[in-house]
Short mmCIF file of C-alpha atoms and ligand atoms in Angstrom, two decimals:
data_model
loop_
_atom_site.label_atom_id
_atom_site.label_comp_id
_atom_site.label_asym_id
_atom_site.label_seq_id
_atom_site.Cartn_x
_atom_site.Cartn_y
_atom_site.Cartn_z
CA MET B 1 7.75 30.06 -1.09
CA SER B 2 11.09 29.75 0.65
CA ALA B 3 12.70 26.32 0.80
CA LYS B 4 12.25 26.33 4.56
CA LYS B 5 8.54 26.97 4.40
CA MET B 6 7.90 24.58 1.52
CA ASN B 7 5.60 21.86 2.72
CA MET B 8 6.97 18.36 3.01
CA THR B 9 4.72 16.79 0.36
CA THR B 10 5.78 19.36 -2.24
CA LYS B 11 9.41 18.81 -1.33
CA ILE B 12 9.05 15.03 -1.66
CA LEU B 13 7.23 15.46 -4.96
CA ILE B 14 10.04 17.59 -6.38
CA TRP B 15 12.73 15.12 -5.33
CA MET B 16 10.62 12.27 -6.69
CA GLY B 17 10.38 14.00 -10.08
CA ALA B 18 14.13 14.65 -10.04
CA GLY B 19 14.82 10.97 -9.31
CA LEU B 20 12.50 9.87 -12.09
CA VAL B 21 14.12 12.17 -14.66
CA LEU B 22 17.68 11.35 -13.60
CA GLY B 23 16.94 7.60 -13.56
CA SER B 24 15.34 7.71 -17.01
CA LEU B 25 18.31 9.69 -18.39
CA ILE B 26 20.76 7.18 -16.96
CA ASN B 27 18.72 4.36 -18.49
CA ALA B 28 18.70 6.04 -21.88
CA PHE B 29 22.27 7.32 -22.06
CA ALA B 30 24.43 5.70 -19.42
CA SER B 31 23.25 2.13 -19.05
CA ASP B 32 26.69 0.85 -20.16
CA VAL B 33 28.79 3.42 -18.33
CA LYS B 34 30.41 1.35 -15.64
CA PHE B 35 31.28 4.29 -13.44
CA VAL B 36 27.66 5.51 -13.31
CA GLN B 37 26.31 2.02 -12.72
CA ASP B 38 28.83 1.12 -9.99
CA TYR B 39 28.90 4.37 -8.07
CA PHE B 40 25.42 5.74 -8.59
CA VAL B 41 22.83 3.12 -9.60
CA ASN B 42 24.25 0.23 -7.55
CA GLY B 43 26.09 2.53 -5.18
CA ILE B 44 24.54 5.68 -3.74
CA PHE B 45 20.98 5.21 -5.08
CA HIS B 46 20.81 1.59 -4.05
CA VAL B 47 22.23 2.14 -0.55
CA LEU B 48 20.14 5.23 0.22
CA GLY B 49 16.95 3.67 -1.15
CA ALA B 50 17.43 0.42 0.73
CA ILE B 51 18.17 2.26 3.99
CA PHE B 52 15.05 4.36 3.56
CA VAL B 53 12.79 1.34 3.00
CA SER B 54 14.37 -0.40 6.02
CA LEU B 55 13.73 2.71 8.12
CA LEU B 56 10.06 2.62 7.20
CA LYS B 57 9.75 -1.12 7.76
CA MET B 58 11.54 -0.75 11.09
CA LEU B 59 8.66 1.40 12.33
CA VAL B 60 5.81 -0.86 11.25
CA VAL B 61 5.78 -3.56 13.94
CA PRO B 62 6.33 -1.38 17.06
CA LEU B 63 4.03 1.34 15.76
CA VAL B 64 1.19 -1.06 14.96
CA THR B 65 1.58 -2.79 18.30
CA PHE B 66 1.51 0.28 20.55
CA SER B 67 -1.03 2.07 18.42
CA LEU B 68 -3.34 -0.96 18.40
CA ILE B 69 -3.09 -1.42 22.16
CA CYS B 70 -4.09 2.22 22.57
CA GLY B 71 -6.82 1.80 19.97
CA VAL B 72 -8.42 -1.28 21.48
CA CYS B 73 -8.18 0.10 25.02
CA GLY B 74 -9.55 3.39 23.73
CA ILE B 75 -12.60 1.62 22.27
CA GLY B 76 -12.91 -0.28 25.51
CA ASP B 77 -15.89 -2.24 24.27
CA ILE B 78 -15.61 -5.61 22.59
CA ASN B 79 -18.90 -5.17 20.70
CA LYS B 80 -17.72 -1.93 19.15
CA LEU B 81 -14.44 -3.55 18.24
CA GLY B 82 -16.29 -6.35 16.46
CA ARG B 83 -18.50 -3.85 14.69
CA VAL B 84 -15.55 -1.76 13.45
CA GLY B 85 -13.81 -4.94 12.29
CA ALA B 86 -16.88 -6.24 10.47
CA LYS B 87 -17.55 -2.92 8.75
CA ALA B 88 -13.93 -2.59 7.65
CA PHE B 89 -13.81 -6.18 6.39
CA GLY B 90 -17.07 -5.78 4.46
CA LEU B 91 -15.92 -2.52 2.86
CA PHE B 92 -12.52 -3.93 1.97
CA MET B 93 -14.16 -6.85 0.18
CA LEU B 94 -16.68 -4.57 -1.51
CA THR B 95 -14.06 -2.11 -2.84
CA THR B 96 -11.84 -4.94 -4.09
CA ALA B 97 -14.79 -6.58 -5.87
CA LEU B 98 -15.78 -3.24 -7.42
CA ALA B 99 -12.20 -2.62 -8.51
CA ILE B 100 -11.79 -5.93 -10.32
CA THR B 101 -15.27 -5.73 -11.85
CA LEU B 102 -14.41 -2.31 -13.27
CA ALA B 103 -11.10 -3.68 -14.56
CA ILE B 104 -12.75 -6.63 -16.33
CA THR B 105 -15.49 -4.41 -17.79
CA VAL B 106 -13.11 -1.74 -19.15
CA SER B 107 -10.67 -4.26 -20.54
CA SER B 108 -13.46 -6.27 -22.19
CA ILE B 109 -14.45 -3.08 -24.00
CA VAL B 110 -10.91 -1.97 -24.92
CA GLY B 111 -9.69 -5.51 -25.66
CA PRO B 112 -5.95 -5.32 -24.81
CA GLY B 113 -3.89 -8.15 -26.30
CA LYS B 114 -6.26 -8.90 -29.19
CA ASN B 115 -3.59 -8.49 -31.91
CA PHE B 116 -0.63 -9.33 -29.73
CA ASP B 117 2.22 -11.12 -31.44
CA LEU B 118 3.48 -13.73 -29.00
CA ASN B 119 6.94 -13.67 -30.59
CA GLN B 120 7.61 -9.97 -30.21
CA THR B 121 8.74 -10.05 -26.61
CA ASN B 122 11.63 -11.92 -25.10
CA LYS B 123 9.92 -14.47 -23.00
CA VAL B 124 11.08 -14.93 -19.45
CA GLU B 125 10.31 -18.14 -17.60
CA PHE B 126 7.66 -17.78 -14.95
CA VAL B 127 7.46 -20.53 -12.39
CA ALA B 128 4.12 -20.53 -10.63
CA PRO B 129 4.55 -20.42 -6.86
CA GLU B 130 2.59 -22.67 -4.56
CA SER B 131 -0.61 -21.02 -3.40
CA PRO B 132 -1.71 -21.71 0.16
CA PRO B 133 -5.17 -23.35 0.51
CA LEU B 134 -7.89 -21.21 2.11
CA SER B 135 -7.94 -23.42 5.22
CA GLN B 136 -4.26 -22.67 5.79
CA VAL B 137 -4.89 -18.94 5.35
CA ILE B 138 -7.46 -19.13 8.16
CA ILE B 139 -5.26 -21.29 10.42
CA ASN B 140 -2.39 -18.84 9.84
CA LEU B 141 -4.35 -16.03 11.46
CA VAL B 142 -3.38 -17.42 14.86
CA PRO B 143 0.33 -17.31 15.70
CA SER B 144 1.68 -20.41 17.39
CA ASN B 145 4.49 -18.22 18.63
CA PRO B 146 4.00 -14.45 18.87
CA VAL B 147 7.76 -13.84 18.87
CA THR B 148 8.00 -15.51 15.45
CA ALA B 149 5.04 -13.46 14.22
CA TYR B 150 6.79 -10.28 15.37
CA ALA B 151 10.15 -11.32 13.98
CA GLU B 152 8.63 -12.11 10.59
CA GLY B 153 6.39 -9.04 10.62
CA ASN B 154 3.34 -11.23 9.94
CA MET B 155 0.74 -8.47 10.13
CA LEU B 156 -2.45 -10.52 10.56
CA GLN B 157 -0.89 -12.60 13.34
CA ILE B 158 0.44 -9.47 15.03
CA ILE B 159 -3.00 -7.87 14.84
CA PHE B 160 -4.63 -11.01 16.28
CA PHE B 161 -2.18 -11.28 19.17
CA THR B 162 -2.20 -7.56 19.97
CA ILE B 163 -5.99 -7.31 20.01
CA LEU B 164 -6.24 -10.33 22.31
CA PHE B 165 -3.53 -8.86 24.53
CA ALA B 166 -5.22 -5.44 24.66
CA VAL B 167 -8.65 -6.93 25.41
CA CYS B 168 -7.07 -8.81 28.33
CA ILE B 169 -5.50 -5.57 29.62
CA LEU B 170 -9.04 -4.22 29.77
CA MET B 171 -10.22 -7.39 31.51
CA ILE B 172 -7.80 -6.97 34.41
CA GLY B 173 -9.34 -3.54 35.03
CA GLU B 174 -7.62 -1.05 37.32
CA ARG B 175 -4.36 -3.00 37.36
CA GLY B 176 -4.04 -2.67 33.58
CA LYS B 177 -4.21 1.13 33.64
CA SER B 178 -0.44 1.64 33.89
CA ILE B 179 0.15 -0.60 30.86
CA ILE B 180 -2.29 1.51 28.87
CA THR B 181 -0.55 4.72 29.94
CA GLY B 182 2.80 3.15 29.02
CA ALA B 183 1.50 2.11 25.59
CA GLU B 184 0.19 5.63 25.01
CA LYS B 185 3.60 7.11 25.73
CA LEU B 186 5.37 4.55 23.58
CA ASN B 187 2.91 5.27 20.78
CA GLU B 188 3.73 8.95 21.04
CA VAL B 189 7.44 8.19 20.83
CA MET B 190 6.90 6.01 17.74
CA MET B 191 4.89 8.78 16.07
CA GLN B 192 7.82 11.10 16.74
CA VAL B 193 10.13 8.56 15.08
CA VAL B 194 7.81 8.66 12.05
CA ASN B 195 8.14 12.43 12.06
CA VAL B 196 11.92 12.21 12.08
CA VAL B 197 11.97 9.67 9.25
CA MET B 198 9.65 11.90 7.22
CA HIS B 199 12.38 14.53 7.21
CA ILE B 200 14.75 12.39 5.23
CA ALA B 201 11.97 11.07 2.99
CA PRO B 202 12.68 13.42 0.04
CA TYR B 203 16.20 12.00 -0.36
CA GLY B 204 15.04 8.40 0.18
CA VAL B 205 12.29 8.78 -2.38
CA PHE B 206 14.77 10.39 -4.80
CA ALA B 207 17.17 7.44 -4.45
CA LEU B 208 14.40 4.85 -4.91
CA MET B 209 13.06 6.56 -8.02
CA ALA B 210 16.50 7.11 -9.55
CA LYS B 211 17.43 3.46 -9.00
CA THR B 212 14.14 2.03 -10.29
CA PHE B 213 14.01 4.15 -13.41
CA SER B 214 17.67 3.70 -14.31
CA VAL B 215 17.11 -0.06 -14.23
CA GLN B 216 13.61 -0.18 -15.70
CA GLY B 217 13.55 2.40 -18.45
CA LEU B 218 10.29 3.52 -19.95
CA GLY B 219 11.06 1.79 -23.25
CA LEU B 220 9.89 -1.52 -21.74
CA ILE B 221 6.34 -0.25 -21.80
CA LEU B 222 6.06 0.14 -25.56
CA PRO B 223 5.41 -3.47 -26.62
CA MET B 224 2.96 -3.79 -23.73
CA ILE B 225 1.33 -0.42 -24.15
CA SER B 226 -2.24 -1.74 -24.47
CA TYR B 227 -1.98 -3.73 -21.23
CA PHE B 228 -0.10 -1.01 -19.38
CA GLY B 229 -2.46 1.70 -20.59
CA VAL B 230 -5.63 -0.13 -19.56
CA VAL B 231 -4.27 -0.93 -16.07
CA ALA B 232 -3.24 2.71 -15.62
CA LEU B 233 -6.61 3.94 -16.88
CA VAL B 234 -8.63 1.70 -14.55
CA LEU B 235 -6.39 2.59 -11.59
CA ILE B 236 -7.16 6.26 -12.19
CA LEU B 237 -10.87 5.58 -12.74
CA HIS B 238 -11.11 3.61 -9.50
CA ALA B 239 -9.12 6.08 -7.38
CA THR B 240 -10.82 9.20 -8.68
CA GLY B 241 -14.23 7.67 -9.43
CA THR B 242 -15.44 4.64 -7.49
CA MET B 243 -13.55 5.45 -4.33
CA MET B 244 -14.56 9.10 -4.34
CA ILE B 245 -18.23 8.19 -4.83
CA LEU B 246 -18.01 5.83 -1.86
CA LEU B 247 -16.36 8.54 0.23
CA LYS B 248 -19.05 11.04 -0.70
CA VAL B 249 -22.05 8.70 -0.35
CA LEU B 250 -21.03 6.44 2.53
CA GLY B 251 -18.55 8.73 4.28
CA ARG B 252 -20.25 12.07 3.65
CA VAL B 253 -16.86 13.79 3.39
CA SER B 254 -15.25 15.87 0.65
CA PRO B 255 -13.38 13.52 -1.71
CA LEU B 256 -11.19 16.40 -2.89
CA THR B 257 -9.94 17.23 0.60
CA PHE B 258 -9.32 13.53 1.14
CA LEU B 259 -7.28 13.21 -2.05
CA LYS B 260 -5.22 16.30 -1.27
CA LYS B 261 -4.32 14.96 2.15
CA MET B 262 -3.46 11.55 0.75
CA ARG B 263 -0.91 12.82 -1.75
CA GLY B 264 2.04 12.31 0.56
CA VAL B 265 0.98 8.76 1.44
CA GLN B 266 0.54 7.92 -2.24
CA ILE B 267 4.07 9.11 -2.99
CA PHE B 268 5.48 6.86 -0.27
CA ALA B 269 3.49 3.90 -1.59
CA PHE B 270 4.53 4.66 -5.16
CA SER B 271 8.22 4.81 -4.38
CA THR B 272 8.37 1.84 -1.99
CA SER B 273 5.81 -0.40 -3.81
CA SER B 274 4.77 -1.70 -0.43
CA SER B 275 1.54 -1.01 1.46
CA ASN B 276 3.14 -2.63 4.49
CA ALA B 277 6.18 -0.36 4.56
CA THR B 278 3.82 2.59 4.07
CA ILE B 279 1.74 1.73 7.19
CA PRO B 280 3.50 4.29 9.44
CA VAL B 281 2.82 7.06 6.93
CA THR B 282 -0.79 5.96 6.30
CA LEU B 283 -1.42 5.77 10.03
CA ARG B 284 0.02 9.19 10.60
CA ALA B 285 -1.98 10.73 7.75
CA THR B 286 -5.31 9.15 8.73
CA GLU B 287 -4.92 10.29 12.33
CA LYS B 288 -3.18 13.63 12.08
CA ARG B 289 -4.28 14.86 8.64
CA LEU B 290 -7.72 13.30 8.21
CA GLY B 291 -8.64 13.41 11.90
CA VAL B 292 -9.58 9.75 12.36
CA GLU B 293 -9.37 8.72 16.01
CA ASN B 294 -6.61 6.32 16.94
CA SER B 295 -9.21 3.76 18.10
CA THR B 296 -10.34 3.23 14.50
CA ALA B 297 -7.18 4.02 12.52
CA SER B 298 -4.86 1.81 14.57
CA PHE B 299 -6.95 -1.22 13.68
CA VAL B 300 -8.31 -0.54 10.19
CA VAL B 301 -5.09 0.79 8.57
CA PRO B 302 -2.78 -2.20 9.21
CA PHE B 303 -5.68 -4.58 8.58
CA GLY B 304 -6.27 -2.90 5.20
CA ALA B 305 -2.60 -2.87 4.26
CA THR B 306 -2.68 -6.63 4.61
CA ILE B 307 -6.02 -7.67 3.15
CA ASN B 308 -7.18 -4.78 0.97
CA MET B 309 -5.63 -4.43 -2.46
CA ASP B 310 -7.85 -2.65 -4.93
CA GLY B 311 -5.01 -1.66 -7.23
CA THR B 312 -3.66 -5.20 -7.29
CA ALA B 313 -7.13 -6.58 -8.07
CA ILE B 314 -7.33 -4.14 -11.00
CA MET B 315 -4.03 -5.39 -12.42
CA GLN B 316 -5.33 -8.95 -12.08
CA GLY B 317 -8.60 -8.19 -13.85
CA VAL B 318 -6.85 -6.55 -16.79
CA ALA B 319 -4.15 -9.24 -16.89
CA THR B 320 -6.80 -11.96 -17.06
CA VAL B 321 -8.54 -10.39 -20.03
CA PHE B 322 -5.18 -9.59 -21.67
CA ILE B 323 -3.78 -13.12 -21.38
CA ALA B 324 -7.13 -14.66 -22.43
CA ASN B 325 -7.02 -12.45 -25.55
CA VAL B 326 -3.37 -13.21 -26.31
CA TYR B 327 -3.94 -16.96 -26.11
CA GLY B 328 -7.38 -16.75 -27.72
CA ILE B 329 -9.17 -18.33 -24.75
CA GLU B 330 -12.86 -17.59 -24.05
CA LEU B 331 -13.44 -17.32 -20.32
CA GLY B 332 -17.17 -16.62 -20.38
CA LEU B 333 -19.23 -15.15 -17.57
CA THR B 334 -18.57 -17.99 -15.13
CA GLY B 335 -14.86 -17.66 -15.76
CA TYR B 336 -14.90 -13.95 -15.01
CA LEU B 337 -17.06 -14.39 -11.91
CA THR B 338 -14.56 -16.98 -10.65
CA VAL B 339 -11.76 -14.48 -11.31
CA ILE B 340 -13.56 -11.83 -9.25
CA GLY B 341 -14.16 -14.23 -6.33
CA MET B 342 -10.61 -15.60 -6.45
CA ALA B 343 -8.99 -12.17 -6.59
CA VAL B 344 -10.96 -11.00 -3.57
CA LEU B 345 -10.00 -14.13 -1.61
CA ALA B 346 -6.39 -14.05 -2.76
CA SER B 347 -6.00 -10.49 -1.52
CA ILE B 348 -6.78 -11.66 2.03
CA GLY B 349 -4.05 -14.27 2.11
CA THR B 350 -1.17 -12.18 0.77
CA ALA B 351 0.63 -9.31 2.40
CA GLY B 352 1.22 -5.87 0.91
CA VAL B 353 4.81 -6.22 -0.23
CA PRO B 354 6.41 -5.53 -3.62
CA GLY B 355 5.48 -7.90 -6.40
CA VAL B 356 3.05 -10.06 -4.48
CA GLY B 357 0.35 -9.21 -7.05
CA LEU B 358 1.95 -11.57 -9.56
CA ILE B 359 1.90 -14.44 -7.09
CA MET B 360 -1.78 -13.84 -6.49
CA LEU B 361 -2.32 -13.71 -10.23
CA ALA B 362 -0.85 -17.20 -10.54
CA MET B 363 -3.48 -18.48 -8.08
CA VAL B 364 -6.24 -16.83 -10.10
CA PHE B 365 -4.95 -18.23 -13.41
CA ASN B 366 -4.66 -21.73 -11.95
CA GLN B 367 -8.25 -21.58 -10.84
CA VAL B 368 -9.70 -20.57 -14.20
CA GLY B 369 -7.31 -22.60 -16.33
CA LEU B 370 -5.39 -19.77 -18.00
CA PRO B 371 -1.75 -20.56 -18.88
CA VAL B 372 0.33 -19.47 -15.88
CA GLU B 373 3.38 -19.04 -18.12
CA GLY B 374 1.44 -16.14 -19.70
CA ILE B 375 2.47 -14.15 -16.62
CA ALA B 376 6.00 -14.05 -18.06
CA LEU B 377 4.66 -11.70 -20.73
CA ILE B 378 3.61 -9.03 -18.29
CA MET B 379 6.50 -9.38 -15.85
CA GLY B 380 8.64 -6.80 -17.64
CA VAL B 381 6.28 -3.94 -16.90
CA ASP B 382 5.14 -5.17 -13.51
CA ARG B 383 7.65 -3.15 -11.52
CA LEU B 384 6.20 0.13 -12.75
CA LEU B 385 2.61 -1.05 -12.41
CA ASP B 386 3.39 -2.28 -8.90
CA MET B 387 4.28 1.28 -7.92
CA MET B 388 1.06 2.65 -9.34
CA ARG B 389 -1.22 0.01 -7.90
CA THR B 390 0.36 0.25 -4.46
CA ALA B 391 -0.57 3.96 -4.41
CA VAL B 392 -4.18 2.94 -5.15
CA ASN B 393 -4.03 0.17 -2.52
CA VAL B 394 -3.11 2.60 0.28
CA THR B 395 -5.68 5.14 -0.91
CA GLY B 396 -8.30 2.40 -0.54
CA ASP B 397 -7.07 1.57 2.98
CA ALA B 398 -7.40 5.20 4.06
CA ALA B 399 -10.76 5.67 2.30
CA VAL B 400 -12.29 2.70 4.12
CA THR B 401 -10.76 3.89 7.41
CA THR B 402 -12.39 7.29 6.88
CA ILE B 403 -15.79 5.80 6.01
CA VAL B 404 -15.74 3.46 9.01
CA ALA B 405 -14.63 6.32 11.30
CA ARG B 406 -17.41 8.53 10.01
CA SER B 407 -20.03 5.87 10.66
CA GLU B 408 -18.65 5.35 14.17
CA ASN B 409 -18.45 9.08 14.81
CA SER B 410 -14.77 8.73 15.52
CA ILE B 411 -13.39 11.40 13.21
CA SER B 412 -12.79 15.07 13.88
CA MET B 413 -14.27 16.99 10.95
CA ASP B 414 -12.42 20.12 12.09
CA THR B 415 -9.13 18.34 11.56
CA PHE B 416 -10.37 16.81 8.29
CA ASN B 417 -11.32 20.23 6.92
CA ASP B 418 -8.22 22.04 8.16
CA PRO B 419 -5.78 22.10 5.21
CA ASN B 420 -2.77 22.48 7.50
CA ALA B 421 -3.67 19.80 10.03
CA GLY B 422 -0.90 17.28 10.53
CA ASN B 423 1.73 18.98 8.37
CA VAL B 424 5.10 17.52 9.24
CA GLU B 425 6.49 19.56 12.10
CA GLU B 426 10.06 20.78 12.41
CA VAL B 427 12.21 18.35 14.32
CA HIS B 428 14.40 19.74 17.06
CA LEU B 429 17.14 17.51 18.30
CA PRO B 430 17.52 17.70 22.06
CA HIS B 431 20.49 19.70 23.35
CA LYS B 432 21.53 20.16 26.94
CA SER B 433 21.46 23.82 27.86
CA SER B 434 24.48 24.62 30.00
N1 LIG F 501 2.97 -4.04 -3.86
C1 LIG F 501 1.58 -4.15 -3.57
C2 LIG F 501 1.31 -3.64 -2.17
O1 LIG F 501 2.18 -3.65 -1.33
C3 LIG F 501 1.05 -5.52 -3.72
C4 LIG F 501 1.16 -5.96 -5.16
O2 LIG F 501 0.24 -5.65 -5.91
O3 LIG F 501 2.15 -6.57 -5.56
O4 LIG F 501 0.23 -3.20 -1.87
#
């Protein structure tokens, strides 16, 4: 395979591996070498990585807006819109509940933290953040100022405003047609921007991985191996088990094809640790690679990135059992049921950005009376787990999008089954021919 023909996902994967190895080597052998730290870790890697994440985030708001306008106007029917929304919401809640139930079950069997020596780790202070009450979460769905919502990238408020706006375009009938055509063109342009950004992705992913692993180091995992191992195990079980069964049974599609086409998206999620920043890539993959129509994908993908966090729920389930074991606290069935309910609710109110899982965990612990300072114990390994769970979070978003699209008959199975559909195309910069 020549370098030119190599497909983008393979290329990104290779650069990701290189970043991981280089970062780990720096962590092991050059963590005190000032030159390496100044010029590479906090220099090139940091700058490139940060620029890459900003590039992705830069796309989210305009892409979601134009894509959602096209999507809603494409559906053209308020009942169908409600139905798609209700199905997606129901499935998001179901998959999150299944994820955390699996996590609690597996960790109750394995028992991480049973013989944990509280003195063996250097404790870091953890200050529990304020958790917003449910009423506020609901009130916050409606932006009092759309410009603020856009400026802050508040996804649920942006979705609310854009849907209302698009429905009203439909309501003005013929006169709204030109706005729809405009939005379609703008959407096409934004998709092209995604395409361009994908071309520099291998180097961005390399920089992010090199930076993270030179700072984190795999040695951190050792004292926490039981906790880390169980979270990783359940993440894999959920992504390759539960989710695939749902895809097969409810979506009637090949889980293997789905997983293959999701590999690129998972790498982006893994290296950015943010479902939100990954939205452009998830949207592109669900539409161009999996064949989901824009009318479904444009709505369900950003909605899922905000409210659906299966991987995060898994970390919370395992963390609950782990901390309960470490502190010798019996939670009992009611305690665990409360944890499941709380984790599902908490996932609605928090956005898919790095590290938010720990904040949600504090809400859950508060509710069931577990010591919130216990979170300090697991903070050290959270960065690495955040990467892994974010990959599972986005896989869940795309799986639900596919299932909903299948039930609405808004997916092209030809595209889904075509292994080359939606491969990143060559980009040609425009030149004036003289
Ligand atoms: N980083 C995760 C996401 O963006 C959320 C979390 O678990 O912290 O999906």
